[in-house]
Coordinates of C-alpha atoms in Angstrom, one line a residue:
M174 CA 4.3 15.5 -22.9
N175 CA 6.1 12.2 -23.2
T176 CA 7.6 12.0 -19.7
L177 CA 5.8 11.9 -16.3
S178 CA 7.2 11.6 -12.8
L179 CA 4.7 10.4 -10.2
P180 CA 4.7 9.3 -6.6
A181 CA 3.6 5.8 -5.4
P182 CA 2.5 6.5 -1.9
A183 CA 2.6 4.2 1.1
K184 CA -0.6 3.2 2.9
L185 CA -1.4 2.0 6.4
N186 CA -4.0 -0.5 7.4
L187 CA -5.4 1.2 10.6
M188 CA -7.3 -2.0 11.4
L189 CA -7.7 -5.4 9.8
H190 CA -10.4 -8.0 10.6
I191 CA -10.6 -11.4 9.0
L192 CA -14.1 -12.6 8.8
G193 CA -13.6 -16.0 7.1
R194 CA -12.1 -17.9 4.2
R195 CA -13.9 -18.2 0.9
P196 CA -14.2 -21.4 -1.2
D197 CA -11.6 -19.9 -3.6
G198 CA -9.1 -19.7 -0.8
Y199 CA -9.1 -15.9 -0.4
H200 CA -10.1 -14.3 2.9
E201 CA -13.1 -12.0 3.6
L202 CA -11.6 -8.9 5.2
Q203 CA -12.6 -5.6 6.7
T204 CA -9.9 -3.0 6.8
L205 CA -9.3 0.7 7.0
F206 CA -6.8 2.3 4.6
Q207 CA -5.1 5.7 4.9
F208 CA -2.3 7.0 2.7
L209 CA 1.0 8.5 3.7
D210 CA 2.7 11.5 2.2
Y211 CA 5.8 9.3 1.6
G212 CA 6.5 6.7 -1.0
D213 CA 8.3 5.5 -4.1
E214 CA 8.7 7.6 -7.2
L215 CA 8.3 6.5 -10.9
T216 CA 9.4 8.3 -14.0
L217 CA 7.5 7.1 -17.1
T218 CA 8.8 8.0 -20.6
T219 CA 6.8 7.0 -23.7
R220 CA 8.5 4.7 -26.2
E221 CA 7.5 4.5 -29.9
D222 CA 8.6 0.8 -30.3
G223 CA 6.0 -0.7 -27.9
Q224 CA 8.6 -2.1 -25.5
I225 CA 8.0 -2.1 -21.7
C226 CA 11.4 -1.5 -20.0
L227 CA 11.9 -1.1 -16.3
Q228 CA 15.4 0.3 -15.8
T229 CA 15.6 -0.3 -12.1
D230 CA 16.4 -3.7 -10.8
L231 CA 14.9 -5.0 -7.5
S232 CA 16.7 -7.7 -5.5
G233 CA 15.0 -11.0 -5.9
V234 CA 12.5 -9.8 -8.5
T235 CA 13.0 -10.5 -12.2
H236 CA 12.1 -7.8 -14.7
D237 CA 9.1 -9.7 -16.0
D238 CA 7.8 -10.6 -12.6
N239 CA 7.8 -7.0 -11.3
L240 CA 4.3 -5.7 -10.8
I241 CA 5.2 -2.4 -12.6
V242 CA 6.0 -4.4 -15.7
K243 CA 2.9 -6.6 -15.4
A244 CA 0.7 -3.5 -14.9
A245 CA 2.2 -1.8 -18.0
R246 CA 1.8 -4.8 -20.2
L247 CA -1.7 -5.5 -18.9
L248 CA -2.8 -1.9 -19.7
Q249 CA -1.1 -2.0 -23.1
S250 CA -2.8 -5.3 -24.0
R251 CA -6.3 -4.4 -22.8
S252 CA -6.2 -1.0 -24.6
N253 CA -4.5 -2.2 -27.8
C254 CA -2.0 0.7 -27.3
K255 CA 0.9 0.8 -29.7
F256 CA 3.2 2.8 -27.3
G257 CA 5.6 1.4 -24.9
V258 CA 7.3 2.9 -21.9
T259 CA 10.7 3.2 -20.1
I260 CA 10.3 3.3 -16.4
Q261 CA 12.7 4.4 -13.7
L262 CA 11.9 3.6 -10.1
T263 CA 13.2 5.3 -7.0
K264 CA 12.5 2.7 -4.3
R265 CA 11.9 3.9 -0.8
L266 CA 9.2 1.5 0.5
P267 CA 10.4 -1.8 1.9
M268 CA 9.3 -5.0 0.2
G269 CA 7.2 -7.2 2.4
G270 CA 6.5 -4.3 4.7
G271 CA 2.7 -4.2 4.5
I272 CA 2.7 -0.5 3.4
G273 CA 1.7 -1.2 -0.2
G274 CA 5.0 -0.8 -2.1
G275 CA 4.4 -3.2 -5.0
S276 CA 0.7 -2.5 -5.2
S277 CA 1.2 1.3 -5.1
D278 CA 3.9 1.0 -7.8
A279 CA 1.4 -0.9 -10.0
A280 CA -1.4 1.6 -9.4
T281 CA 0.9 4.5 -10.3
T282 CA 1.9 2.7 -13.5
L283 CA -1.7 2.2 -14.5
L284 CA -2.8 5.7 -13.7
G285 CA 0.4 7.3 -15.1
L286 CA 0.2 5.4 -18.4
N287 CA -3.5 6.1 -18.8
H288 CA -2.6 9.7 -18.6
L289 CA 0.7 9.5 -20.7
W290 CA -0.8 7.3 -23.4
Q291 CA -4.0 9.4 -23.4
L292 CA -6.2 6.3 -23.1
N293 CA -9.0 8.1 -21.1
L294 CA -10.0 5.0 -19.2
D295 CA -12.0 5.7 -16.1
Q296 CA -11.1 4.7 -12.5
K297 CA -13.5 1.8 -12.4
T298 CA -11.9 0.2 -15.4
L299 CA -8.4 0.8 -14.1
A300 CA -9.3 -0.5 -10.6
S301 CA -10.7 -3.7 -12.2
L302 CA -7.4 -4.2 -14.1
G303 CA -5.5 -3.5 -10.9
L304 CA -7.5 -6.1 -8.9
S305 CA -6.1 -8.8 -11.2
L306 CA -2.6 -7.7 -10.1
G307 CA -3.3 -7.6 -6.3
A308 CA -6.1 -7.0 -3.8
D309 CA -4.6 -3.7 -2.6
V310 CA -4.2 -2.1 -6.1
P311 CA -7.7 -0.7 -6.3
I312 CA -7.4 1.5 -3.2
F313 CA -4.4 3.2 -4.8
I314 CA -6.3 3.6 -8.0
H315 CA -9.2 5.4 -6.3
G316 CA -6.9 7.4 -4.1
Q317 CA -9.2 8.1 -1.2
A318 CA -9.0 6.8 2.4
A319 CA -11.5 4.0 2.6
F320 CA -13.1 1.2 4.6
A321 CA -12.6 -1.9 2.5
E322 CA -14.5 -5.2 2.5
G323 CA -14.5 -8.4 0.5
V324 CA -10.9 -9.2 -0.4
G325 CA -10.3 -5.4 -0.3
E326 CA -12.1 -4.4 -3.5
H327 CA -15.4 -3.0 -2.0
L328 CA -14.5 0.5 -0.9
T329 CA -16.4 3.0 1.2
P330 CA -14.7 6.4 1.2
V331 CA -14.1 7.8 4.7
T332 CA -12.7 11.0 6.2
L333 CA -10.2 10.4 9.0
E334 CA -8.0 12.5 11.2
E335 CA -4.6 13.1 9.5
P336 CA -2.0 12.7 12.3
W337 CA 1.7 12.3 11.9
Y338 CA 3.0 8.7 11.9
L339 CA 6.2 7.1 12.8
V340 CA 6.6 4.0 10.7
V341 CA 9.1 1.5 12.0
I342 CA 10.8 -1.0 9.7
P343 CA 12.1 -4.2 11.4
P344 CA 14.9 -6.0 9.5
V345 CA 12.6 -8.8 8.2
S346 CA 10.3 -9.3 5.3
V347 CA 6.9 -11.0 5.9
S348 CA 5.2 -13.3 3.5
T349 CA 1.4 -12.5 3.3
R350 CA 0.8 -16.0 2.1
E351 CA 2.6 -17.4 5.1
I352 CA 0.5 -15.4 7.6
F353 CA -2.8 -16.2 5.9
S354 CA -1.9 -19.9 5.9
D355 CA -1.1 -20.0 9.7
P356 CA -3.5 -22.3 11.5
E357 CA -3.6 -20.0 14.5
L358 CA -4.8 -17.0 12.5
T359 CA -8.2 -15.6 13.7
R360 CA -10.7 -16.2 10.8
D361 CA -14.0 -15.7 12.5
T362 CA -14.1 -12.0 13.6
P363 CA -17.7 -10.7 13.3
A364 CA -18.4 -8.1 10.7
I365 CA -18.8 -4.6 11.9
T366 CA -19.9 -1.3 10.4
V367 CA -17.8 1.7 9.3
R368 CA -19.3 3.8 12.1
T369 CA -18.1 1.3 14.7
V370 CA -14.6 1.4 13.3
L371 CA -14.5 5.2 13.3
E372 CA -16.0 5.5 16.8
Q373 CA -14.3 2.7 18.6
G374 CA -11.2 1.7 16.7
C375 CA -10.3 -1.9 16.2
R376 CA -7.4 -4.4 16.0
N377 CA -5.3 -6.2 13.4
D378 CA -6.1 -9.9 13.5
C379 CA -2.7 -10.7 11.9
Q380 CA -0.7 -9.0 14.6
P381 CA -0.6 -11.8 17.2
V382 CA 0.5 -14.3 14.5
V383 CA 3.1 -12.0 13.0
A384 CA 4.5 -11.1 16.5
R385 CA 4.8 -14.8 17.4
R386 CA 6.5 -15.8 14.2
Y387 CA 8.9 -12.8 14.0
P388 CA 10.6 -11.8 17.3
E389 CA 12.1 -8.7 15.6
I390 CA 8.6 -7.4 15.0
D391 CA 7.4 -8.3 18.5
N392 CA 10.4 -6.4 19.9
A393 CA 9.7 -3.4 17.7
L394 CA 6.0 -3.3 18.9
I395 CA 7.2 -3.3 22.5
W396 CA 9.7 -0.5 21.8
L397 CA 7.2 1.7 20.0
G398 CA 4.6 0.9 22.6
N399 CA 6.7 2.8 25.2
F400 CA 5.7 6.1 23.3
T401 CA 2.3 5.5 21.7
S402 CA -0.2 2.8 20.7
A403 CA 1.9 0.5 18.4
R404 CA 0.1 -1.4 15.6
L405 CA 1.0 -3.7 12.7
T406 CA 0.0 -2.6 9.2
G407 CA -1.4 -5.3 7.0
T408 CA 0.5 -8.5 7.5
G409 CA 3.6 -6.5 8.3
S410 CA 6.5 -6.2 8.7
C411 CA 6.1 -2.5 9.3
I412 CA 4.5 -1.1 12.5
F413 CA 3.3 2.4 13.2
G414 CA 2.2 4.8 15.9
A415 CA 0.3 8.1 15.6
F416 CA 1.5 11.5 17.0
P417 CA -0.3 14.9 17.1
S418 CA 2.7 16.7 15.6
R419 CA 5.7 16.1 13.4
A420 CA 8.0 17.4 16.2
E421 CA 6.7 14.6 18.5
A422 CA 7.1 11.9 15.9
D423 CA 10.6 13.1 15.0
K424 CA 11.6 13.1 18.6
V425 CA 10.7 9.4 19.0
A426 CA 12.3 8.6 15.6
L427 CA 15.6 10.0 16.8
Q428 CA 15.5 7.4 19.5
L429 CA 15.2 4.4 17.2
P430 CA 17.5 1.5 18.2
G431 CA 20.3 0.7 15.7
S432 CA 18.5 -2.5 14.7
L433 CA 15.5 -0.6 13.4
Q434 CA 14.9 1.9 10.5
G435 CA 11.9 4.2 10.1
F436 CA 10.4 7.3 8.7
V437 CA 8.0 10.0 9.7
A438 CA 5.1 10.9 7.4
R439 CA 1.7 12.6 7.5
G440 CA -1.5 10.7 7.2
S441 CA -3.5 11.8 4.1
N442 CA -7.1 11.0 3.1
V443 CA -6.3 11.9 -0.5
S444 CA -3.4 10.2 -2.2
M445 CA -0.5 12.4 -3.2
L446 CA -0.5 10.6 -6.5
H447 CA -3.9 12.0 -7.3
R448 CA -2.9 15.4 -6.1
R449 CA 0.1 15.2 -8.5
L450 CA -2.0 14.0 -11.4
Q451 CA -4.1 17.1 -11.1
N452 CA -0.9 19.2 -11.6
P453 CA 1.5 16.8 -13.6
T454 CA 5.0 17.9 -14.3

């Protein structure tokens, strides 16, 4: 097998608490991740010449700065692999949406090439590599819904309900760095336990800051709030609401205003990437 097509699923942050800022500038977090059965798609084809070639251009991102290329080169370097890869990307997840597009693409690249190049590296090693690319990459490497702490690298697997979600995409891209630099961001939320999160639910500390800075997101939260509890994922820009059935989520999706895009997807405790890797095609 020298070609492998794999999904790069979206994720939701069902809650996000910011406990404080570390001396290195990163923030201590507590967050709850769940995957969606919706995402990008990558097709990886082995090359004999050692070159890493991403054939799909992304607006505003150079070839060498793309996390997919960085992930492939990192894995190639750390494993001393002589192979290269040609990668085609079908992009569905918005950039700056808070649903993990770039991080998920990087994780799929690492897992896919580990399989394709027959490197036999374990998940712990791949997650460590992924963390150097972005705080959210390890969750996609592990592929299990989880309560995350630290900067997002300390993971406790959880089993959650798997409702249908309507994810709404406002016409803006949010800079994570900008939100975490905002002086009004809450940075002193007390730490809580996994049990408290699962029993009581929680909030997203970034939501008030994002809603204040981006009226388009605030308006989307108000609109979706007419139908269900509307929440921001990560630092945004995407927002989401849960529904008990696809039919109910679809019904609301059909009422989206012209200024908003969105999609309906099922929550999943196991990443569809990991399900595909068990039966690769």
